[in-house]
Structure formats: C-alpha cells, structure tokens
Short mmCIF file of C-alpha atoms in Angstrom, two decimals:
data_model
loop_
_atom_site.label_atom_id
_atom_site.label_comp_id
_atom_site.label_asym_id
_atom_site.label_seq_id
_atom_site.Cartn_x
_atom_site.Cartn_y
_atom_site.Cartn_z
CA UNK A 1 43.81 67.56 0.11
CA UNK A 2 40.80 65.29 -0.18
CA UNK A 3 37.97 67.07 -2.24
CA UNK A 4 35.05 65.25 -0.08
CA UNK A 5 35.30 65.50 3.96
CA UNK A 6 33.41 63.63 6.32
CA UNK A 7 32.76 64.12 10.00
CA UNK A 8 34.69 61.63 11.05
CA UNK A 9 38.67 61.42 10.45
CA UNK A 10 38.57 57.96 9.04
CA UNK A 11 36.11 56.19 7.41
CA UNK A 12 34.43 52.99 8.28
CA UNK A 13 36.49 49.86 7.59
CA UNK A 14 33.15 47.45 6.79
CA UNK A 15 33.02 49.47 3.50
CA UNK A 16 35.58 47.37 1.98
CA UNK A 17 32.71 44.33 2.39
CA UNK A 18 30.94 46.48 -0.40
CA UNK A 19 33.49 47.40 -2.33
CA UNK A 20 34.73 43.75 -2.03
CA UNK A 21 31.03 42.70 -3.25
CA UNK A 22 30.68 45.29 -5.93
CA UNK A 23 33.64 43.84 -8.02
CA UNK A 24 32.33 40.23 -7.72
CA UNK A 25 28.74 41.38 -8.42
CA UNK A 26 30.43 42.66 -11.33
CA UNK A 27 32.41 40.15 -12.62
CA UNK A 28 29.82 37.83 -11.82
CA UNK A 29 27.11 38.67 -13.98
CA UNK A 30 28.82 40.38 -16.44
CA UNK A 31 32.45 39.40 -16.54
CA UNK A 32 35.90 40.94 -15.86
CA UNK A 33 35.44 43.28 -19.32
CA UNK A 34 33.12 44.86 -17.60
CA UNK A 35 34.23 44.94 -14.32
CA UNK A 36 37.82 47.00 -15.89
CA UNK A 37 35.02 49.57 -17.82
CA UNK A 38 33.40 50.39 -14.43
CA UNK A 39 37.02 51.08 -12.71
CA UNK A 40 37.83 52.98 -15.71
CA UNK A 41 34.80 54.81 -16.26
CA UNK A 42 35.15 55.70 -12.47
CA UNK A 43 38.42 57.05 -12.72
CA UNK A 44 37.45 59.30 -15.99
CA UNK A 45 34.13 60.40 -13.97
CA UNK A 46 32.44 63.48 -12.98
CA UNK A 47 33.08 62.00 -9.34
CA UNK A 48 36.97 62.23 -9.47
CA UNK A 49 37.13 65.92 -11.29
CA UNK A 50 37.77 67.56 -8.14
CA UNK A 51 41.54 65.17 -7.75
CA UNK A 52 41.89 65.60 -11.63
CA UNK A 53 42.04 69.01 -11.91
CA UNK A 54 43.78 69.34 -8.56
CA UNK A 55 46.50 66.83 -10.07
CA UNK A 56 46.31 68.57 -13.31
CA UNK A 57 46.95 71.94 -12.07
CA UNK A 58 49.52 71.45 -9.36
CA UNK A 59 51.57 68.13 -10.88
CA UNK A 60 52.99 65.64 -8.65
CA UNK A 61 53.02 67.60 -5.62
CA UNK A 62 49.09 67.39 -5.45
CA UNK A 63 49.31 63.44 -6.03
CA UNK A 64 51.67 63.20 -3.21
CA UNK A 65 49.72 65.04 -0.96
CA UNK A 66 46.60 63.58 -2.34
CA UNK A 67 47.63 59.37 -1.31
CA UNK A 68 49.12 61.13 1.90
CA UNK A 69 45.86 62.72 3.16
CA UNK A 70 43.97 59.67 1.38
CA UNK A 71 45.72 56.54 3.13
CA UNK A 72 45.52 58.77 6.74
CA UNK A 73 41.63 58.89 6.14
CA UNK A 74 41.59 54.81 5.84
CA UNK A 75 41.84 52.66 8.65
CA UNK A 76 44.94 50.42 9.36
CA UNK A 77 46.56 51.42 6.39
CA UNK A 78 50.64 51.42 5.91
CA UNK A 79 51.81 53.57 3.26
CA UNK A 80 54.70 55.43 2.95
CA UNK A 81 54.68 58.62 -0.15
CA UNK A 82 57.76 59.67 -1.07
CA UNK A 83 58.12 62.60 -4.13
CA UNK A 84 60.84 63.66 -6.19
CA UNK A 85 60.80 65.92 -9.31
CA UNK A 86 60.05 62.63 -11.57
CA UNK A 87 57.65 60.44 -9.55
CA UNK A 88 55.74 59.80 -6.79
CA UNK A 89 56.05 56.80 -4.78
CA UNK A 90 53.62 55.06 -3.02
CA UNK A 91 55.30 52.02 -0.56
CA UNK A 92 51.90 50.40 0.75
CA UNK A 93 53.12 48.30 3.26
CA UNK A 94 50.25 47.42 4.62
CA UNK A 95 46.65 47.56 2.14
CA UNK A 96 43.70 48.91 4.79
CA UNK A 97 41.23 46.91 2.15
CA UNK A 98 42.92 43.58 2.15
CA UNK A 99 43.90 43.78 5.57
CA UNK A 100 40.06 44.43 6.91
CA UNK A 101 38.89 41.50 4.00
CA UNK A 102 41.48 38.75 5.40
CA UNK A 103 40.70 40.02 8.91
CA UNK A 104 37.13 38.96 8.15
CA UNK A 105 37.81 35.88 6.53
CA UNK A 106 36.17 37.15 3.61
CA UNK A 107 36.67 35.83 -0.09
CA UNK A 108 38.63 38.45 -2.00
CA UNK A 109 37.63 38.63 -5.69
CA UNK A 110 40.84 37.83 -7.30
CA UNK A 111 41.46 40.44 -9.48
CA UNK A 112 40.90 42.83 -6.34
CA UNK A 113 44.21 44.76 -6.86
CA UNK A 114 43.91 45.72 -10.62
CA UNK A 115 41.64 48.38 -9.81
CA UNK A 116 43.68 50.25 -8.20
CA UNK A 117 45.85 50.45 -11.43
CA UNK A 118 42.43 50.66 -13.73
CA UNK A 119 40.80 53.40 -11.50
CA UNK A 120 44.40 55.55 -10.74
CA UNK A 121 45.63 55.35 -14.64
CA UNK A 122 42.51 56.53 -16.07
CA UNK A 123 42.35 59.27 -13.17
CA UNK A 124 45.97 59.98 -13.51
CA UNK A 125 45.67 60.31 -17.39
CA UNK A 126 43.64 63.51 -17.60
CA UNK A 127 46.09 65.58 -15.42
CA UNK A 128 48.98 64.09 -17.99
CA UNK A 129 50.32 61.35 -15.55
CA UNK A 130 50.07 57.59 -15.44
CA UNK A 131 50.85 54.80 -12.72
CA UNK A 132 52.38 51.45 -12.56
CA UNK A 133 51.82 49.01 -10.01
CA UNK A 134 54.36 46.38 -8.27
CA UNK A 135 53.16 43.55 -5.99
CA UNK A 136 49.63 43.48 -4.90
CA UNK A 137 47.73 41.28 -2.33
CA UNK A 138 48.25 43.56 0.84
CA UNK A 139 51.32 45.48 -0.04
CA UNK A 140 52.18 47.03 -3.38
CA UNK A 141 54.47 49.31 -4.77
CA UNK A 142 52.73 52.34 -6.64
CA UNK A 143 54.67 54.89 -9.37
CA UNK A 144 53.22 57.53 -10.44
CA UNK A 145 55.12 59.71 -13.22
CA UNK A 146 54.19 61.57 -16.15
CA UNK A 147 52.53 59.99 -18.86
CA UNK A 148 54.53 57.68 -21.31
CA UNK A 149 57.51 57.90 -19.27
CA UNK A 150 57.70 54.17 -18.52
CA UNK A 151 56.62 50.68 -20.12
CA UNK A 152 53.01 50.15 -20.57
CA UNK A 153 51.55 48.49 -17.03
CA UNK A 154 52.13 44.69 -16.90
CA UNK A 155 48.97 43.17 -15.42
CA UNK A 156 51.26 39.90 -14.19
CA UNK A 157 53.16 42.07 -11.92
CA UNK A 158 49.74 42.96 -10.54
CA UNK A 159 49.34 39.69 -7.97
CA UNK A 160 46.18 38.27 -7.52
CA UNK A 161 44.78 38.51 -4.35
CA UNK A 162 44.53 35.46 -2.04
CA UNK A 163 41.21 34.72 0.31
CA UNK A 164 41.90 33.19 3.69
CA UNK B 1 42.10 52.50 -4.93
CA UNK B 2 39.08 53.24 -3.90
CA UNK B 3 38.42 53.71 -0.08
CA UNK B 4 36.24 53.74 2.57
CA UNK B 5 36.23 57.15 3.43
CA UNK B 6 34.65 58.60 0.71
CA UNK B 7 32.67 55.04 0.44
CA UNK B 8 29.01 56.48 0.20
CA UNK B 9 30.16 58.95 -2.39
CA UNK B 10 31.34 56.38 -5.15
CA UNK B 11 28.82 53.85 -3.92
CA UNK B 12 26.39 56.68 -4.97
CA UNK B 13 28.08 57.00 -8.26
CA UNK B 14 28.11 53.38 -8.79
CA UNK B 15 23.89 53.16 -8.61
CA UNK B 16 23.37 55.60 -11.45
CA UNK B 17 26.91 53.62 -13.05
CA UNK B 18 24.78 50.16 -13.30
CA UNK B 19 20.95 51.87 -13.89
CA UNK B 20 22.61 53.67 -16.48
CA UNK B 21 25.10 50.35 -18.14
CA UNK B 22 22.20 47.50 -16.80
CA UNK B 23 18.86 49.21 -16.30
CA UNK B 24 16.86 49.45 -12.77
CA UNK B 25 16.09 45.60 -12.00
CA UNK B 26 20.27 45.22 -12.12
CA UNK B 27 20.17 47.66 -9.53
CA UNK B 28 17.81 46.13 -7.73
CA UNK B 29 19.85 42.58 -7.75
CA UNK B 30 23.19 44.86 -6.88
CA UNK B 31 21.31 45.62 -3.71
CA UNK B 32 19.97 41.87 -2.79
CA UNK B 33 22.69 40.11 -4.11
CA UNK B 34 26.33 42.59 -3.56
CA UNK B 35 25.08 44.17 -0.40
CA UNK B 36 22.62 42.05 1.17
CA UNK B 37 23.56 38.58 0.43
CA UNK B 38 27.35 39.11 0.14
CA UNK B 39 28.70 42.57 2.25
CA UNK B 40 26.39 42.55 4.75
CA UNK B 41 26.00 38.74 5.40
CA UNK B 42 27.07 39.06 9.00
CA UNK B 43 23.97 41.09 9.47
CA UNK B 44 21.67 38.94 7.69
CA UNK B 45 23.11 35.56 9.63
CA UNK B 46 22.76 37.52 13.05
CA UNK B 47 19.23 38.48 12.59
CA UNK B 48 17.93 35.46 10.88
CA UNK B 49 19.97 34.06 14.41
CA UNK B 50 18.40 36.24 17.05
CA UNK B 51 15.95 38.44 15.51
CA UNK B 52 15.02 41.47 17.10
CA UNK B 53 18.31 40.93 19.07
CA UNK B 54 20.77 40.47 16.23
CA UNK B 55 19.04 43.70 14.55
CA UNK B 56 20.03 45.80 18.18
CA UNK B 57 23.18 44.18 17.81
CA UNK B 58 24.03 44.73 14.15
CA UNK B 59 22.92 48.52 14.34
CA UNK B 60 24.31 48.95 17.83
CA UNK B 61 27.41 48.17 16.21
CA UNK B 62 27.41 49.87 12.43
CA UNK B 63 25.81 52.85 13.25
CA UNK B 64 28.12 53.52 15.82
CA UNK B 65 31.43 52.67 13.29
CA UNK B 66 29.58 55.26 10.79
CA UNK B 67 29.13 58.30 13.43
CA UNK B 68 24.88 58.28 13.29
CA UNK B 69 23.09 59.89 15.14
CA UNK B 70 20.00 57.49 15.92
CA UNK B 71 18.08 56.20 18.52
CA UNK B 72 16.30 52.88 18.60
CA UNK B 73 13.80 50.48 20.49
CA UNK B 74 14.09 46.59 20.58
CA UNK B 75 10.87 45.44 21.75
CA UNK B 76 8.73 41.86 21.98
CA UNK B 77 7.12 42.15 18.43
CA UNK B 78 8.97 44.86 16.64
CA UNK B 79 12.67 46.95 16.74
CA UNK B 80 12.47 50.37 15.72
CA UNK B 81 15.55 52.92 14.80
CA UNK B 82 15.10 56.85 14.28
CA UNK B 83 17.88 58.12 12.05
CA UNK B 84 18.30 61.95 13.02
CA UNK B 85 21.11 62.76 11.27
CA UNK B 86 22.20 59.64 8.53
CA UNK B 87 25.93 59.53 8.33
CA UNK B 88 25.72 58.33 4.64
CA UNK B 89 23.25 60.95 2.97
CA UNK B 90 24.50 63.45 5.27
CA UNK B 91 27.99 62.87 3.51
CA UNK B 92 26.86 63.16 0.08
CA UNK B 93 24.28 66.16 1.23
CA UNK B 94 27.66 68.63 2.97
CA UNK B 95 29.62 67.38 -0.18
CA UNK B 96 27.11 68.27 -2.95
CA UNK B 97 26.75 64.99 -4.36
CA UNK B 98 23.63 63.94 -6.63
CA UNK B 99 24.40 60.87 -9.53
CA UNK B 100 21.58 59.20 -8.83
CA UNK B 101 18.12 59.51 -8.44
CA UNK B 102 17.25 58.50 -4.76
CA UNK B 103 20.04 57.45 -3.18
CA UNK B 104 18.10 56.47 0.23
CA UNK B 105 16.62 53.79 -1.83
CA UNK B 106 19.28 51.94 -1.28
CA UNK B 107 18.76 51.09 2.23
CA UNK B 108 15.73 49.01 1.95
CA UNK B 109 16.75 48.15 -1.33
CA UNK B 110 19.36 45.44 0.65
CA UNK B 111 17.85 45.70 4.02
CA UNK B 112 14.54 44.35 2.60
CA UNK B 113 15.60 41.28 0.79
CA UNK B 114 17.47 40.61 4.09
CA UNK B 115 14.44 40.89 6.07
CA UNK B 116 12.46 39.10 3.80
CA UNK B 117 15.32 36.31 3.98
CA UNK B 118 14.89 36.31 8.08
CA UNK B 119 10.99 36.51 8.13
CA UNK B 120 10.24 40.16 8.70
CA UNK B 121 8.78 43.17 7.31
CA UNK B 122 9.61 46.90 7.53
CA UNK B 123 7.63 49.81 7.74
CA UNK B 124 10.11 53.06 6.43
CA UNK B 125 9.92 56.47 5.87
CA UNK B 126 12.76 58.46 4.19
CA UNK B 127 12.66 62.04 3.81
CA UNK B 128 15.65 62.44 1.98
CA UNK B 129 17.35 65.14 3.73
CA UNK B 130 18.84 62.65 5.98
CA UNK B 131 16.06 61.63 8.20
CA UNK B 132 14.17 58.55 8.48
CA UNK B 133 12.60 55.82 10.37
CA UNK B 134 12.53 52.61 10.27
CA UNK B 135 10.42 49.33 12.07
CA UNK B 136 10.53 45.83 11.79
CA UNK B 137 8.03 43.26 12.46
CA UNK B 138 7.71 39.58 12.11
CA UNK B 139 5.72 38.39 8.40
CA UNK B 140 1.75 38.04 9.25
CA UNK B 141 1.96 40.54 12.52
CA UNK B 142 0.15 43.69 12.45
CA UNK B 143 2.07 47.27 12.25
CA UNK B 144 2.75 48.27 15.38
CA UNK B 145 1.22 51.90 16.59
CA UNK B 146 4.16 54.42 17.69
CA UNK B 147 4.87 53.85 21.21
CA UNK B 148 3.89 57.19 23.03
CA UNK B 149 6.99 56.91 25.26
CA UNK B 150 8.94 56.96 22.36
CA UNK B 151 7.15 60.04 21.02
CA UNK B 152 9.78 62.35 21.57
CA UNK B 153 12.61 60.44 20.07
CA UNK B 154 10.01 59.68 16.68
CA UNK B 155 11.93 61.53 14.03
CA UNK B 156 8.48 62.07 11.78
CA UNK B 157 7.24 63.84 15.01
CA UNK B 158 10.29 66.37 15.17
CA UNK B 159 10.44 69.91 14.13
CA UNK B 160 12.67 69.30 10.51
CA UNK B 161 10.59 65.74 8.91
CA UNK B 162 9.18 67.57 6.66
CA UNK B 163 9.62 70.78 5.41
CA UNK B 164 8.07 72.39 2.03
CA UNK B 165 11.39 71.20 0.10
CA UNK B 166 11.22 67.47 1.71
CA UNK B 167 9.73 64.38 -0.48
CA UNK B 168 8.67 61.51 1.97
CA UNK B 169 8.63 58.32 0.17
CA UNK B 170 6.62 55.80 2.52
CA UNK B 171 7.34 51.65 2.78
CA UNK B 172 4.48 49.40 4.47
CA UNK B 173 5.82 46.14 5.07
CA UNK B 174 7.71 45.85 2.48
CA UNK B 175 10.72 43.76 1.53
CA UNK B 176 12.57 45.61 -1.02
CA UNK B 177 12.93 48.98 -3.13
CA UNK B 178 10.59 48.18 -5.61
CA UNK B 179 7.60 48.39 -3.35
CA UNK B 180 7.51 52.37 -2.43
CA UNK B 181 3.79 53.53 -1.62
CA UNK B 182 2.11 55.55 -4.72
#
C-alpha cells in the first residue's frame, strides 16, 4: 500500500529527468558526501514515516507489498517480489528510471544506483530491517532482511551506471 | 529508489532539503541549473527553436503525461495556459503535504531562467490552491490584454481564484522566482 495516491495509476516517466538532475546538481556543487546525506536524510524523513511505520508495524509482509504496489505505479518497470519468512526479494529486471534515462539518451550520473541502497537502508532501518543491493545499471537484485542479518552493503557490487 | 509517482511529493521535500542545508539562492540555482538547464532541456531547446510553437508543443505534450487539466492559447505575440486543476500541487494538496514554503514557486523558478534563455517574459499568477495562469511574450513587447474570447476559459475570472483562504502571488515579466510582485 502506497501512503500517497495520485489520480493517475502511474506516474509520469519525464520525472526521472529531475531526479536524474537532482543527484548531479548535487554532486556537482557539493560533492558525492553530500549527495549520500540527502538520500539518507530522505530515507530517515518526515516524508517516508507513513512506509516506516507501515514496515515497522507489519514486518516484511508490508515491504513486499510496499515494492509490489510501488514498481506497478512506475512506468516500464520489471520487477519481480518474492517473500519468505527471512527476506524479501526484489528481482528488478528491468529499472523504469534507467530505462526512461537511456531511452532519452540522457547522461546518467554515475553513482545513480547507490541511492537506492542509501535511501532504502536508512528507510528500512527504523522499522528494524536493512537491504543489500546486487547489480545495478538497469537491473539489480534487492534483499531486504532484518537488520544485521547479513554483511555490511558492499558499494562495488553496486555497478555504476553507464550513459548512452 | 525513488520514483516518479510520488515525484512532486519528494521533489517538494527536496526544496525545503537544500533551503534548509544551502540557503534560498541554492534553491534558486537548483531550479535554473537541475531543472531548467539539465531535466527540462528538451523544452528549453524546442522553444528557443520555435517559440510560441515549441511552448504549444512542450505543454501539449507534458501536461497531458501529468493528467492537467488546462487550457491554452498560442497566438502571434504571446502563448497563454490556464491551469484549472495543477496535477503537481493538486498531488501534494489531496495528500497533505507542506515541507516547504511555496511550493508553486518552483514553476517559474525553472520556467523563467528558460524563458529568459529563449528571449521571453512571463506574466504569472499562482493562487496556490492549484490554480494559475500563465503568458509569455517576447523581451521588449508589451503585456498583452486578456483576450475576451478567451474570457471564459481565464482561470482568474472563474468562480474558485480567489477565495478568503487564497494568497495570489503575482509575476510581471519576469524571468525567475526571485522577482514576485510586493
């Protein structure tokens, strides 16, 4: 269940342009420590309470049902959630973000897939959980367990994310 | 990851993230330089292209993608939209999302700088409850006078512009955020 609803059933792909721009306006003028405190500080915001509690309250269930109703809402996206008692796994086959960006011919900031790690772990850590990320530059691999069940995340098996 | 469903709700976030971190001016160059001069370049290159055409084109195309409900007028010396129900505020209005201040600054705050980039000014009203106007004319040419045809599609002459809880902030040819009317 998605804590903010729009009119529309999906939302609009050109978005991605902005987030796209948003990390290199970032990283830009202020470099990539900053750019990792804004995911983070994102994640642990006022914005994603709704998800936290929701994750916090009702365990993996609610973070497999969350990514389910989340990936339907994006366009072109590929993404297979499966749960079991331990984890929840996210198979993105296909990223809706990178696809629209390389679609575009746009130039991908290169760090592009970390925040999905940055943004998820600091989200996931105040219901208890964590994630750790496989792959990267249009399809990943996403785990999400309970917290200090696996090795701290890896950044190199994060892959940077090519531009057309 | 962040997505584009929910897009106007953590872009929202993200202005009162960088005021906050950076102070207003960053803002300000978030607008010109992430959105205007970087997301939105295909709009910018289009109008700077074919004007008043590119603009029809560009919003023909984006407001449609976003679900608006608009209407707009491409004429010889100006192009003119009426936003009746914005998609974007409207989200974070239903949702009861507030992190910034005025989040409808935004709009000129890249679409002005882009203007200014292509040789145009914009006259703009906002209301903030998810109405506004907007008109473009070429730098050095007068404001145009509402076009009494259009009179019944002018949003500022519809029941709803302005109610006793509405604050109208008023642009007159302007080219960015910073230049709101006293």
């Amino acid at each position: 269940m998605l804590p903010y609803r729009d009119s529309k059933a999906q939302g609009a792909a050109d978005f991605y342009f902005a987030i796209n721009a948003t990390f290199r306006f970032l990283k830009r003028r202020f470099g990539i420590e900053k750019l990792v405190k804004y995911w983070s500080e994102l994640g642990e915001s006022s914005y994603f309470q709704p998800v936290a509690e929701s994750w916090r309250n009702d365990g993996l269930p609610a973070i497999a049902e969350y990514w389910r109703d989340f990936f339907q809402a994006e366009p072109n996206a590929s993404v297979d959630v499966t749960y079991s008692e331990q984890r929840v796994f996210l198979e993105v086959k296909q990223c809706p973000a990178i696809y629209h960006l390389r679609k575009n011919s746009r130039c991908i900031v290169s760090e592009f897939c970390q925040h999905c790690f940055y943004v998820s772990d600091a989200l996931a850590s105040r219901a208890g959980f964590e994630v750790r990320i496989k792959g990267g530059n249009g399809a990943c691999e996403q785990t999400f367990a309970k917290r200090g069940s696996s090795a701290p995340q890896d950044l190199g098996s994060i892959k940077m994310a090519d531009s057309p | 990851m962040i997505g584009c469903y929910d897009f106007c709700g953590h872009y929202e976030w993200t202005f009162a993230w960088i005021e906050k971190n950076f102070g207003h001016d960053v803002l300000l160059a978030y607008w010109k330089e992430a959105i205007a001069e970087d997301s939105q370049i295909h709009a910018s290159q289009l109008i700077k292209e074919k004007g008043f055409a590119g603009m029809e084109e560009y919003w023909g195309h984006t407001l449609a993608e976003e679900g608006a409900a608009y209407t707009s007028s491409c004429g010889k010396d100006s192009f003119r939209i009426d936003m009746h129900d914005c998609p974007s505020k409207g989200f974070l209005l239903a949702n009861g999302l507030s992190q910034h201040k005025d989040y409808c600054d935004h709009c000129i705050g890249w679409i002005g700088p882009m203007m200014k980039n292509a040789g145009f000014v914009v006259d703009h009203e906002h209301n903030h409850l998810g109405k506004c106007w907007w008109s473009y004319r070429r730098v050095g040419e007068a404001r145009q006078p509402s076009d009494p045809k259009a009179a019944t599609s002018n949003i500022e002459a519809m029941p709803g512009w302005a109610p006793s809880s509405a604050k109208i902030d008023r642009f007159n040819g302007a080219t960015g955020a910073d230049q709101k009317q006293a």
